[in-house]
Coordinates of C-alpha atoms in Angstrom, one line a residue:
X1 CA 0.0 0.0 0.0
X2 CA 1.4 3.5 -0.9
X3 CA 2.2 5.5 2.6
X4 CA 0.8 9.2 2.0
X5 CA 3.2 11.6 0.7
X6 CA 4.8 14.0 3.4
X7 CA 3.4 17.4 3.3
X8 CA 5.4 20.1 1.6
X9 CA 5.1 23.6 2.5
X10 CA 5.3 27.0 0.9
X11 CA 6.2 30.5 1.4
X12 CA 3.4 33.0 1.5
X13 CA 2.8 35.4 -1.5
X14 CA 4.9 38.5 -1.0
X15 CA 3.1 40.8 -1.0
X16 CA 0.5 38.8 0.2
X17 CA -3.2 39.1 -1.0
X18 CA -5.3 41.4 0.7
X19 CA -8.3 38.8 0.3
X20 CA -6.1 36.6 3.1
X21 CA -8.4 38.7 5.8
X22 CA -5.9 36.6 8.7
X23 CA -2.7 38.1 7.1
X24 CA -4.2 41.7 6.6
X25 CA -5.3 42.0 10.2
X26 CA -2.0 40.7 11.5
X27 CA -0.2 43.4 9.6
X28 CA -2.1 46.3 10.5
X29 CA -0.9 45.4 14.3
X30 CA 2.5 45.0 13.5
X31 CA 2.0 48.2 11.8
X32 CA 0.9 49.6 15.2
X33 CA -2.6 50.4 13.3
X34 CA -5.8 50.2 15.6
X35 CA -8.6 49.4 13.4
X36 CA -12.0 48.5 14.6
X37 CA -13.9 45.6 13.3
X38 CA -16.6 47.1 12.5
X39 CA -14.2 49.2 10.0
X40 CA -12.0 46.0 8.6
X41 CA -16.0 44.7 7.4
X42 CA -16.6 48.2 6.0
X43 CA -13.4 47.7 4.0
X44 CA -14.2 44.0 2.9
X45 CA -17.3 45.2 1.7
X46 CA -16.3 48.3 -0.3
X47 CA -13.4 46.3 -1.8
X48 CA -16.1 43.5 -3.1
X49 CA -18.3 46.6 -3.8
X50 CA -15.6 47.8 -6.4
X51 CA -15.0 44.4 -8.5
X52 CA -11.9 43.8 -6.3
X53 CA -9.3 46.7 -8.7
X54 CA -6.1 47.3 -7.6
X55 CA -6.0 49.0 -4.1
X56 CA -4.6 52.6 -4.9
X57 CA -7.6 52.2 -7.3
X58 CA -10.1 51.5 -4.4
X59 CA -8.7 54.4 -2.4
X60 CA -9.3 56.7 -5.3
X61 CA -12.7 55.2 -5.6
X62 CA -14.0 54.4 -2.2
X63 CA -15.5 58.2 -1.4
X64 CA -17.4 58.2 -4.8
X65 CA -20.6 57.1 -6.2
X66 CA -19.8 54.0 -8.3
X67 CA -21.4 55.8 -11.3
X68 CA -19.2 58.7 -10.7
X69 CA -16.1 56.8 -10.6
X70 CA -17.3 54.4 -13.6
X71 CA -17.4 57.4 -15.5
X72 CA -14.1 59.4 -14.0
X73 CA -11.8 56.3 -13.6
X74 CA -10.5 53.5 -15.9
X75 CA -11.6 50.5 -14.1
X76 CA -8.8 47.4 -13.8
X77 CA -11.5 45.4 -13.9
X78 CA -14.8 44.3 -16.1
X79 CA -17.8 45.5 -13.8
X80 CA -20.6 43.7 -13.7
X81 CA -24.2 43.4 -11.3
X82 CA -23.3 41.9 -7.5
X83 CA -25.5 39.1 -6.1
X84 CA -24.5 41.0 -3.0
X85 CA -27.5 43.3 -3.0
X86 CA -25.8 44.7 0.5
X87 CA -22.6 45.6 -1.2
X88 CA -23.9 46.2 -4.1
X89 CA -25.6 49.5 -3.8
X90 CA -25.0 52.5 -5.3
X91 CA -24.6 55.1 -2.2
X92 CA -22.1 56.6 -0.2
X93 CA -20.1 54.3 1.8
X94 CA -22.0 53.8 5.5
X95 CA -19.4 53.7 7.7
X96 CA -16.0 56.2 7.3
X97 CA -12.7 54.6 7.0
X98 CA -10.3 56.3 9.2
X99 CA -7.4 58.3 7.4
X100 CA -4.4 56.3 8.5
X101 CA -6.5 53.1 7.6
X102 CA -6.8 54.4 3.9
X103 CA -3.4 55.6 3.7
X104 CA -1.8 52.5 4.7
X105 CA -4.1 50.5 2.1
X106 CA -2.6 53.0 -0.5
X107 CA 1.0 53.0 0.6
X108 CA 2.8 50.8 -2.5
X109 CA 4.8 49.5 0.0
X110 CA 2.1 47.5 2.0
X111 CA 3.1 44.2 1.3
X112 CA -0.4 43.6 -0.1
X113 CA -2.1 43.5 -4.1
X114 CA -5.3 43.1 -4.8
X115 CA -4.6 39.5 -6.5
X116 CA -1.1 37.8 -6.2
X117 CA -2.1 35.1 -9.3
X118 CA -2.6 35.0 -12.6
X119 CA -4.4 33.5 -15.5
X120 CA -1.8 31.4 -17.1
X121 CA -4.3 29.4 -19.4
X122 CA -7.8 29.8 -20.3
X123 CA -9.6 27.1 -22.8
X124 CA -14.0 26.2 -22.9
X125 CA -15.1 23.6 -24.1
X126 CA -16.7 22.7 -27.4
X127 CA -20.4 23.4 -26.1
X128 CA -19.4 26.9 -24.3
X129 CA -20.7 25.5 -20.8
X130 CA -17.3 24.7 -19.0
X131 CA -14.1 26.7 -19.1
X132 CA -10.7 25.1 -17.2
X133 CA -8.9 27.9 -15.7
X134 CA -4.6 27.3 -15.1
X135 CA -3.8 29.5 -12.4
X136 CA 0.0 30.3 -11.9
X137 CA 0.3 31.5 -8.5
X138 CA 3.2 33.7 -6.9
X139 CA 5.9 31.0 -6.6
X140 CA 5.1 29.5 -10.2
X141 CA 2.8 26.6 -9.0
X142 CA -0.3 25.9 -10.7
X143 CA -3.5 25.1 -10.0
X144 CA -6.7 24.4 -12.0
X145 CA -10.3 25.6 -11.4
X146 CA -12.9 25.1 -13.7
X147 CA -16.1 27.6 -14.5
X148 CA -19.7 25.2 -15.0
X149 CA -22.3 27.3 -16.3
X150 CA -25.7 25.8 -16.7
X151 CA -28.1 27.4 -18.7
X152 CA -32.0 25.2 -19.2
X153 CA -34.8 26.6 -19.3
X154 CA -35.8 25.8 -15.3
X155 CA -33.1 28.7 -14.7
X156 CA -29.5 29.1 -15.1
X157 CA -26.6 29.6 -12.6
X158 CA -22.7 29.4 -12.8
X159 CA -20.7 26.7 -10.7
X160 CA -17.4 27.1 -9.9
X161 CA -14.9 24.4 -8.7
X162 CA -11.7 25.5 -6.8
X163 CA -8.4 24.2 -5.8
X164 CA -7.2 24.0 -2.3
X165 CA -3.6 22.4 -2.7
X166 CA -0.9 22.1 -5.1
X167 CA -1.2 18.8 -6.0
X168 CA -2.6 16.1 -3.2
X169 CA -1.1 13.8 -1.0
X170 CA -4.0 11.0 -0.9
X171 CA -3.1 9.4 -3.7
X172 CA -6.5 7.9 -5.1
X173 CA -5.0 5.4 -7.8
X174 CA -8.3 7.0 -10.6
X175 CA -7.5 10.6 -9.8
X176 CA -4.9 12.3 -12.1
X177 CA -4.2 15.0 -9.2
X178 CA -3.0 12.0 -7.1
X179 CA -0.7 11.4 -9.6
X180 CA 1.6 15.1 -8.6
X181 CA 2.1 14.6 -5.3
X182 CA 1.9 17.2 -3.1
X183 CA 4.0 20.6 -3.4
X184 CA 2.2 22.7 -0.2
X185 CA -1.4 24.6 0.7
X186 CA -3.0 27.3 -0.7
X187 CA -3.6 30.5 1.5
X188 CA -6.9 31.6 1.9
X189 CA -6.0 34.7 -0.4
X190 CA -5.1 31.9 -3.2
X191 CA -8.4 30.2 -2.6
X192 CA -10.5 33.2 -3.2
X193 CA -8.6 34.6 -6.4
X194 CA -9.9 31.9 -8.3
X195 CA -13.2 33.1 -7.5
X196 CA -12.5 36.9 -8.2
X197 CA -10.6 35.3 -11.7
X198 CA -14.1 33.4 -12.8
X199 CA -15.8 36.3 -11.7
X200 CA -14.1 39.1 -14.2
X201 CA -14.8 36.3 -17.0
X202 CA -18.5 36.1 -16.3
X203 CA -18.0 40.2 -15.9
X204 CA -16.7 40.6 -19.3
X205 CA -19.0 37.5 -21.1
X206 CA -22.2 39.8 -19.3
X207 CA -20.8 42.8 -20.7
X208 CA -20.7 41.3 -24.3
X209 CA -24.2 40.0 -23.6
X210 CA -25.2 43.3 -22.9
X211 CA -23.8 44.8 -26.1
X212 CA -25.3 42.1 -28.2
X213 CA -28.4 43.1 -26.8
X214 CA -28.2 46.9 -26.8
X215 CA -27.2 46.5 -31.3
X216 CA -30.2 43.9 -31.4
X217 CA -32.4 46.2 -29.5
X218 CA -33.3 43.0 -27.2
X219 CA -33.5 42.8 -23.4
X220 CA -31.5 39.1 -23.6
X221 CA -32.5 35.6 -22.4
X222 CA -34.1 35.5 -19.0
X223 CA -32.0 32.2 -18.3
X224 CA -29.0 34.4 -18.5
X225 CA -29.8 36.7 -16.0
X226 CA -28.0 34.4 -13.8
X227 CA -24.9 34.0 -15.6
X228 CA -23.4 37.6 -14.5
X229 CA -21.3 35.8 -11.3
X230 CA -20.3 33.0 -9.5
X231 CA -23.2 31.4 -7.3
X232 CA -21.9 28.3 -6.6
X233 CA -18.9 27.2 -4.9
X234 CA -17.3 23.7 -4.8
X235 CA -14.0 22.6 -3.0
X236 CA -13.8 19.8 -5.6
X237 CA -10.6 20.5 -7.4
X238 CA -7.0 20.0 -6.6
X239 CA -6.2 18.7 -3.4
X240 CA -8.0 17.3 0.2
X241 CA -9.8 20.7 1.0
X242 CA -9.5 19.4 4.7
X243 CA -5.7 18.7 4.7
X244 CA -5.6 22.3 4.7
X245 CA -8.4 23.0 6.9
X246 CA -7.5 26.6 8.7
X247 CA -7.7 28.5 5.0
X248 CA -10.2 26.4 3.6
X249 CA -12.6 27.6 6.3
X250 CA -11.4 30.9 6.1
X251 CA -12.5 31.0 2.7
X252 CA -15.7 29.1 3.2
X253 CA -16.7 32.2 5.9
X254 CA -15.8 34.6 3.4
X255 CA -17.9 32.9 0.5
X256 CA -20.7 33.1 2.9
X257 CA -20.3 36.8 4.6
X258 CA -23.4 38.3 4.2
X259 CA -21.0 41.9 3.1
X260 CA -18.5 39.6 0.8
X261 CA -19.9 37.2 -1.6
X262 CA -22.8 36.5 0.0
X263 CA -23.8 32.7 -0.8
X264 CA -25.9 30.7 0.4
X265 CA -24.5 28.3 3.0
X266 CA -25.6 25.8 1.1
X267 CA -24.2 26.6 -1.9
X268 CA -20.5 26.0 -0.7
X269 CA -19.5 22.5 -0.7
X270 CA -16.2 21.2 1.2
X271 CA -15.4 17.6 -0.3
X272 CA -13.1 15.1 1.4
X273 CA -11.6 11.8 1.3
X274 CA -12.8 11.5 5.0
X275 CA -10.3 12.7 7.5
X276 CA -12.6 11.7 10.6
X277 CA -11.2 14.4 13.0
X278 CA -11.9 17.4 10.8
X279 CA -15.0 16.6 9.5
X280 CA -16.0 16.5 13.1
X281 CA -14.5 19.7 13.6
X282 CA -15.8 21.4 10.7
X283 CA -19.2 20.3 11.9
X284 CA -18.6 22.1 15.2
X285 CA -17.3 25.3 13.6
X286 CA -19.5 25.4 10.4
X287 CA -22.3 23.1 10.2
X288 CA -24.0 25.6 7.9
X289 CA -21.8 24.6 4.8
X290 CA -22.6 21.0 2.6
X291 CA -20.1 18.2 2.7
X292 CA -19.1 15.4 0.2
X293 CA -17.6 12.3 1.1
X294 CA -15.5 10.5 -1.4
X295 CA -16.1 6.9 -0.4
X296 CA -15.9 5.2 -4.0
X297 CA -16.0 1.8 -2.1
X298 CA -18.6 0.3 0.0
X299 CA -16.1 -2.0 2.3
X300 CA -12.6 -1.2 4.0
X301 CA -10.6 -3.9 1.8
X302 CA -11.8 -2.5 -1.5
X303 CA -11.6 1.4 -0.5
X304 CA -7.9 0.7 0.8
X305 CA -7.3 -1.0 -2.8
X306 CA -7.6 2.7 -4.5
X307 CA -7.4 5.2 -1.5
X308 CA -4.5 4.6 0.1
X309 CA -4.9 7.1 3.0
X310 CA -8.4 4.7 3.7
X311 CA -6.6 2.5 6.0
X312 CA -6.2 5.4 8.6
X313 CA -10.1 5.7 8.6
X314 CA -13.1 3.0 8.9
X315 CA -15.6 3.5 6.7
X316 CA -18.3 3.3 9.6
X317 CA -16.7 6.1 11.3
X318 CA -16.5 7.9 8.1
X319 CA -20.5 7.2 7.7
X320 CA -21.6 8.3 11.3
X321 CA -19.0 11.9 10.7
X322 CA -21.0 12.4 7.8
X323 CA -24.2 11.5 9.2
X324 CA -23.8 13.7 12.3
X325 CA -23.1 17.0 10.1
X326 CA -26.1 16.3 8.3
X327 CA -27.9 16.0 11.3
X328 CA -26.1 18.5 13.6
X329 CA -28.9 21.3 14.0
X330 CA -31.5 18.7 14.8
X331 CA -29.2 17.6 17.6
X332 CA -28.4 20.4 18.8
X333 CA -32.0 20.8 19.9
X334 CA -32.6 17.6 21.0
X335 CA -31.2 15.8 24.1
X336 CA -28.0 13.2 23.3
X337 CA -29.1 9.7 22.2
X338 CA -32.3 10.9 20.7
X339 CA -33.7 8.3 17.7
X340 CA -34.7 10.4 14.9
X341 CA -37.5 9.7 12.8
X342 CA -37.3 8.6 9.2
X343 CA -39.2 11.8 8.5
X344 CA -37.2 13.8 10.4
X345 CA -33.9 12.7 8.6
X346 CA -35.4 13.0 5.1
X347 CA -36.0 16.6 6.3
X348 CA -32.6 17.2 7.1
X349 CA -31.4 15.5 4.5
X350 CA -33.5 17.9 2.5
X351 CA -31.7 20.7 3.8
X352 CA -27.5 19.8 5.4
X353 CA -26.7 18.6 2.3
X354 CA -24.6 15.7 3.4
X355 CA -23.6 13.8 0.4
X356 CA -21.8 10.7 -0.3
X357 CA -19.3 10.7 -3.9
X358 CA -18.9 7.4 -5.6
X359 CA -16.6 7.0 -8.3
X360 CA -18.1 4.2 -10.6
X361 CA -15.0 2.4 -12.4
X362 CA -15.4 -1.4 -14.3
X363 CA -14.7 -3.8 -11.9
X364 CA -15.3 -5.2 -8.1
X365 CA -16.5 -1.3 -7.3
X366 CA -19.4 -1.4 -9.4
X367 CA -20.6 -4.6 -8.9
X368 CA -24.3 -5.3 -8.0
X369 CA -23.3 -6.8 -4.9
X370 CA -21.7 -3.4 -4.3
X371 CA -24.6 -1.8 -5.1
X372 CA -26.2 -3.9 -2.4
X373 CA -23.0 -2.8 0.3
X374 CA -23.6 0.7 -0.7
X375 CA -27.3 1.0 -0.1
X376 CA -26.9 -1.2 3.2
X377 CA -24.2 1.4 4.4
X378 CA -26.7 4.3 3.9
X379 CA -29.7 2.3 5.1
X380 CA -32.1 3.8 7.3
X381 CA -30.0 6.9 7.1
X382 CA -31.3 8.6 4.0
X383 CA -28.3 9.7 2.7
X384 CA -27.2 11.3 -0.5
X385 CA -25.4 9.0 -3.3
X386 CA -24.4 10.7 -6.5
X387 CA -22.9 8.4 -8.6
X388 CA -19.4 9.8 -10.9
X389 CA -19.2 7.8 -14.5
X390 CA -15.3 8.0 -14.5
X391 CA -13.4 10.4 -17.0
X392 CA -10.3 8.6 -18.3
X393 CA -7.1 10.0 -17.2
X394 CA -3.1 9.1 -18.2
X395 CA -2.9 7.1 -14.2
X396 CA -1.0 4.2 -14.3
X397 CA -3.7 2.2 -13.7
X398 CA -5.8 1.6 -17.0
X399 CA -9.4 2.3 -16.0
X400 CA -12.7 2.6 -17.7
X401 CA -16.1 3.4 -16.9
X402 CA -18.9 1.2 -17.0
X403 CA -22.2 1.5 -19.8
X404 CA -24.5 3.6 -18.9
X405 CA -26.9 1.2 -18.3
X406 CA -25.1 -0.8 -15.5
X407 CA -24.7 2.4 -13.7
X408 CA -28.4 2.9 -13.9
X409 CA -28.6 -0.6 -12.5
X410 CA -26.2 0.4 -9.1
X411 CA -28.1 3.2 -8.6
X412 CA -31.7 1.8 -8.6
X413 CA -30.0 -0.9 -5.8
X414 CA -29.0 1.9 -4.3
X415 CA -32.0 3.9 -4.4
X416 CA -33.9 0.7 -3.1
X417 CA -32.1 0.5 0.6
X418 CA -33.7 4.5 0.9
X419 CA -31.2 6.6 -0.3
X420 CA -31.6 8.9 -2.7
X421 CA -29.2 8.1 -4.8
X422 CA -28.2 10.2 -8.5
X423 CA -25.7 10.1 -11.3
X424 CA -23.6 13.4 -12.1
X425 CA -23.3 14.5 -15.7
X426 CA -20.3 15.1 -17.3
X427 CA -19.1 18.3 -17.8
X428 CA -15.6 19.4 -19.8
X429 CA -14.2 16.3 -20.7
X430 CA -12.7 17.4 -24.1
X431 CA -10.5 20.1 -22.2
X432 CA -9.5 17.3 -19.4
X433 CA -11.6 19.7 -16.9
X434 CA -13.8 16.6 -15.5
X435 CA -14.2 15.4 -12.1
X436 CA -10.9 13.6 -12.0
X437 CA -8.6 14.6 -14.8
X438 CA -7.6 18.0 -13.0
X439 CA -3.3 18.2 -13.2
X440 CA -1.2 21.0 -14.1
X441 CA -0.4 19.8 -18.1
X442 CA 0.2 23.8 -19.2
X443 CA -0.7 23.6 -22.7
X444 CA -2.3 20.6 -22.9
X445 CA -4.6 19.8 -26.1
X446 CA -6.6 17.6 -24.3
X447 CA -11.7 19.3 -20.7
X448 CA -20.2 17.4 -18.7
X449 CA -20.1 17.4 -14.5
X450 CA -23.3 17.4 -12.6
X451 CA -23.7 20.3 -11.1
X452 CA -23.6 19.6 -7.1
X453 CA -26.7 21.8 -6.6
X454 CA -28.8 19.5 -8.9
X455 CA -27.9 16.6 -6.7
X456 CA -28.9 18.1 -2.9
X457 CA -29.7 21.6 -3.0
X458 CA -33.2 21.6 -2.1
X459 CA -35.2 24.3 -0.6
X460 CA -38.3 22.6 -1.9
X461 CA -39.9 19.5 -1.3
X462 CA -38.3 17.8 -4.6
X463 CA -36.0 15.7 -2.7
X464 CA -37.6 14.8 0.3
X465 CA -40.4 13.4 -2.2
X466 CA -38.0 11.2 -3.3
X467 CA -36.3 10.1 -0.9
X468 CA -40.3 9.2 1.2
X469 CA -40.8 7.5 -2.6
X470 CA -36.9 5.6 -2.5
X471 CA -37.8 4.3 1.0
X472 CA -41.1 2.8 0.4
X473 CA -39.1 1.2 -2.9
X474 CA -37.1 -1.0 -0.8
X475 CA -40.3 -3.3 0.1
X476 CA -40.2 -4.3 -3.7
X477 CA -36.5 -3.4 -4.7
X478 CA -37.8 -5.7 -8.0
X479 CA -40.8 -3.4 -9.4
X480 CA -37.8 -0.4 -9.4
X481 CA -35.8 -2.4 -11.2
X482 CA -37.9 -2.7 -13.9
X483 CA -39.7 0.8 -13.5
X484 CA -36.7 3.3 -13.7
X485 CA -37.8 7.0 -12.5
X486 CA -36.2 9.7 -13.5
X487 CA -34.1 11.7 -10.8
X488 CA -34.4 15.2 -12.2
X489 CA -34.3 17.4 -9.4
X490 CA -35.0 21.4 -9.7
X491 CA -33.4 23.9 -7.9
X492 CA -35.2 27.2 -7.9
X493 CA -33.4 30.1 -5.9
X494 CA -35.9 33.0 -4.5
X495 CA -34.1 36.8 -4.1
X496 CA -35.4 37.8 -0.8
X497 CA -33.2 41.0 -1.4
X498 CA -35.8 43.1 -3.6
X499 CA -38.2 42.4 -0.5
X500 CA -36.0 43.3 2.7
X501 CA -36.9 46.7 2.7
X502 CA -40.8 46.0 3.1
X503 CA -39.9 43.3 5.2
X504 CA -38.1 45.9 7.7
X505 CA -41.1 48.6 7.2
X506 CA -43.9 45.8 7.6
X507 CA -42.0 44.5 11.5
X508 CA -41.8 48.6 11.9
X509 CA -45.3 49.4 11.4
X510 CA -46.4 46.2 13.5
X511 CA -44.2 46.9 16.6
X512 CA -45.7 50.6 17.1
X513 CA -49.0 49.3 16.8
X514 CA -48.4 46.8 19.3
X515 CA -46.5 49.3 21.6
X516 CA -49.2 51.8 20.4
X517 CA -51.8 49.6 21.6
X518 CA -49.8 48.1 24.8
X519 CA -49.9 51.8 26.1
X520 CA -53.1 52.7 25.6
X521 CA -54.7 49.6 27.2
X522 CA -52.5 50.3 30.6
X523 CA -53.7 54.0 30.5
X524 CA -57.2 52.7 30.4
X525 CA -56.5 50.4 33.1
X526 CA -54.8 53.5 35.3
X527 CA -57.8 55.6 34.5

């Protein structure tokens, strides 16, 4: 069995990236700087405000409209609409930067940029839907993310899929990263350039929509709307996103302040090979965001066969870790030892996100008496199964996928033992940019994924249907055998945004009446 690779490190960015909030902070108190909280947010939020420019840019900016300055100042940047509704508003900055804070932002001499990579190599594939992005970072590593857009008539949304590490030291025998070795972590700055980089190429593909539209004289597609920024993130590229757990969470609570990017909890996803003791910790300290576990075998024996870190952790512990962050809010309000009900786990199901990745490759893996080990693993659980066809990659190993029809086969045994259990379209293959084939080839020839948020997200009742439907199934695992349904699930985002305002007047309105009221009655009462 192959031991893990030792873990290399690397020498921060210099200067570092000012998106590395940690590193920032530190400096301003070496610099003998006092800044409040309160003002480092303000900062954040003006800086995501502007598109991210360069920062003597933001301090030239940061006092004026963003019309004004659209007008005045040659942006670094594409600009383009913010989901951020917060940051995105067109008014005077709400709270005051002080002076000194502003100067030192300015000063060249810092030891802080904007961004500290680069796009070394930018190639989409043949449909337009998926573009692999080579990022060459400070020290001349590289590292690949990879832009999903999605565009149907149900809605359309952009996916992203970012690296954490340069290289990996797990060693999966299918995965082509496996195949580098480890070279060190990324910082959290590193992890949130790639975002701000897919986010200028959305900026600039929006701003050709919009140019299209204004010589057509058409408003555009509706199903484009959506295509303007990043909306999804998933921690699915190079390297174990919890091998380097402090930035990976740094960037996850960045991705998910309110005044920053502003997602959805549940549309940030943290996969891991399953390193028990973090997943437990990253369930205490952010049980908000959605995890994937790559498990790719359904018994210790065979797992150990192609993850070689596997014989470090059990497979049952690696079940109950990812079966308490799914249901960590529901035990936090109930006393320890509880027995939830089945529907009380489809309804959390419906909701944590906790999801279970299984790579399907032609052999013992993917047999039906697999299947069977699978589905008895997540039995009674109502877990999440989404099922990977494999992308061929130049490992040592020579693998293939199974036909699509025997897949459809595992996943209806699956399906049977109550979980709800799917099959992930692939996305990029013809630029090596599937779920699999990311390593750093720089000029590589060689690029259809399903988007994570049609496997789990649900806000609705779509999945909870199912997975009440796959549990009654397993009384007559035969008749689903033979009558296949079709796992389409719909994921339909509402803007509360537009409606905060009324929200905030309506609770106004009904408070004085009730205080109103209140005082009048006890004057009555006096009288």
């Amino acid at each position: 069995m192959e031991p893990r690779r030792p873990k290399r490190t690397r020498k921060p960015p210099s200067p570092n990236s000012v998106l590395d909030r940690r590193a920032f902070v530190k400096a301003l108190d070496d610099r003998g700087l006092v800044v409040k909280a309160v003002h480092i947010d303000a900062f954040y939020q003006a800086l995501h405000r502007q598109h991210y420019p360069d920062l003597p840019e933001f301090v030239n900016r940061y006092y004026q409209h963003e019309e004004e300055a659209s007008e005045k100042l040659k942006s670094s940047v594409p600009v383009a609409p913010l989901k951020n509704k917060i940051s995105g508003k067109k008014n005077k900055n709400r709270v005051q930067l002080p002076q000194k804070f502003l100067e030192f932002v300015k000063d060249p001499n810092n030891g802080f940029v904007t961004v500290t990579s680069t796009v070394a190599l930018q190639k989409t594939s043949g449909d337009q839907t998926t573009t692999k992005l080579a990022v060459r970072l400070h020290d001349g590593q590289l590292v690949e993310s990879v832009l999903m857009r999605y565009v149907n008539q149900e809605g359309s949304r952009a996916s992203l899929c970012v690296s954490s590490q340069c290289g990996c030291a797990m060693g999966c025998t299918f995965c082509a990263t496996g195949t580098m070795g480890l070279s060190g972590n990324l910082t959290t700055g590193e992890i949130l350039e790639q975002v701000v980089h897919a986010d200028r190429i959305l900026a600039n593909e929006w701003q050709e929509r919009q140019k299209e539209n204004v010589q057509s004289n058409s408003r555009g597609c509706k199903n484009e709307l959506k295509l303007d920024l990043v909306r999804n993130i998933v921690f699915m590229g190079m390297g174990e996103p919890l091998d380097n757990y402090t930035n990976v969470v740094e960037a996850c609570r960045a991705l998910i302040d309110r005044k920053r990017w502003n997602l959805a909890h549940g549309r940030v996803t943290v996969s891991t090979v399953g390193l028990v003791k973090q997943i437990r910790r990253l369930t205490e300290e952010l049980p908000e965001i959605s995890l994937a576990l790559s498990l790719h075998a359904p018994n210790q024996e065979m797992r150990s066969a192609i993850v070689p870190t596997a014989k470090n952790f059990y497979i049952n512990d690696l079940i109950d870790a990812l079966d308490g962050h799914m249901m960590a809010y529901l035990k936090k309000r109930h006393p320890a030892g509880t027995v939830f009900s089945a529907e009380q786990r489809i309804q959390e199901s419906s909701r944590r996100r906790a999801m279970i990745e299984y790579v399907m490759l032609e052999g013992d893996t993917s047999s039906l008496e697999c299947a069977h080990q699978l589905g008895k693993l997540c039995e009674n659980r109502h877990l999440v199964v989404n099922l990977i066809p494999y992308n061929q990659t130049d490992v040592k190993d020579k693998l293939r996928c199974p036909s699509p029809e025997h897949i459809e086969t595992f996943r209806r045994i699956v399906s049977s033992y109550g979980a709800f259990c799917t099959v992930r379209r692939t996305m990029g293959a013809d630029i090596d940019s599937a779920c699999g084939q990311l390593i750093t080839l720089e000029g590589s020839e060689k690029g259809k994924v399903r988007d994570i948020e049609d496997t789990v997200n649900q806000k609705t009742g779509s999945l909870k249907h199912e997975l009440a439907n796959s549990s009654q199934v397993r009384r007559n695992p035969v008749r689903q055998l033979i009558e296949p349904r079709v796992h389409e699930v719909v994921v339909k985002d509402f803007d509360w945004d537009p409606w905060v305002g009324h929200l905030f007047a309506a609770t106004g309105i009904a408070a004085s009446c009730f205080f109103v009221s209140t005082y009048l009655l006890l004057r009555n009462r006096n009288k």
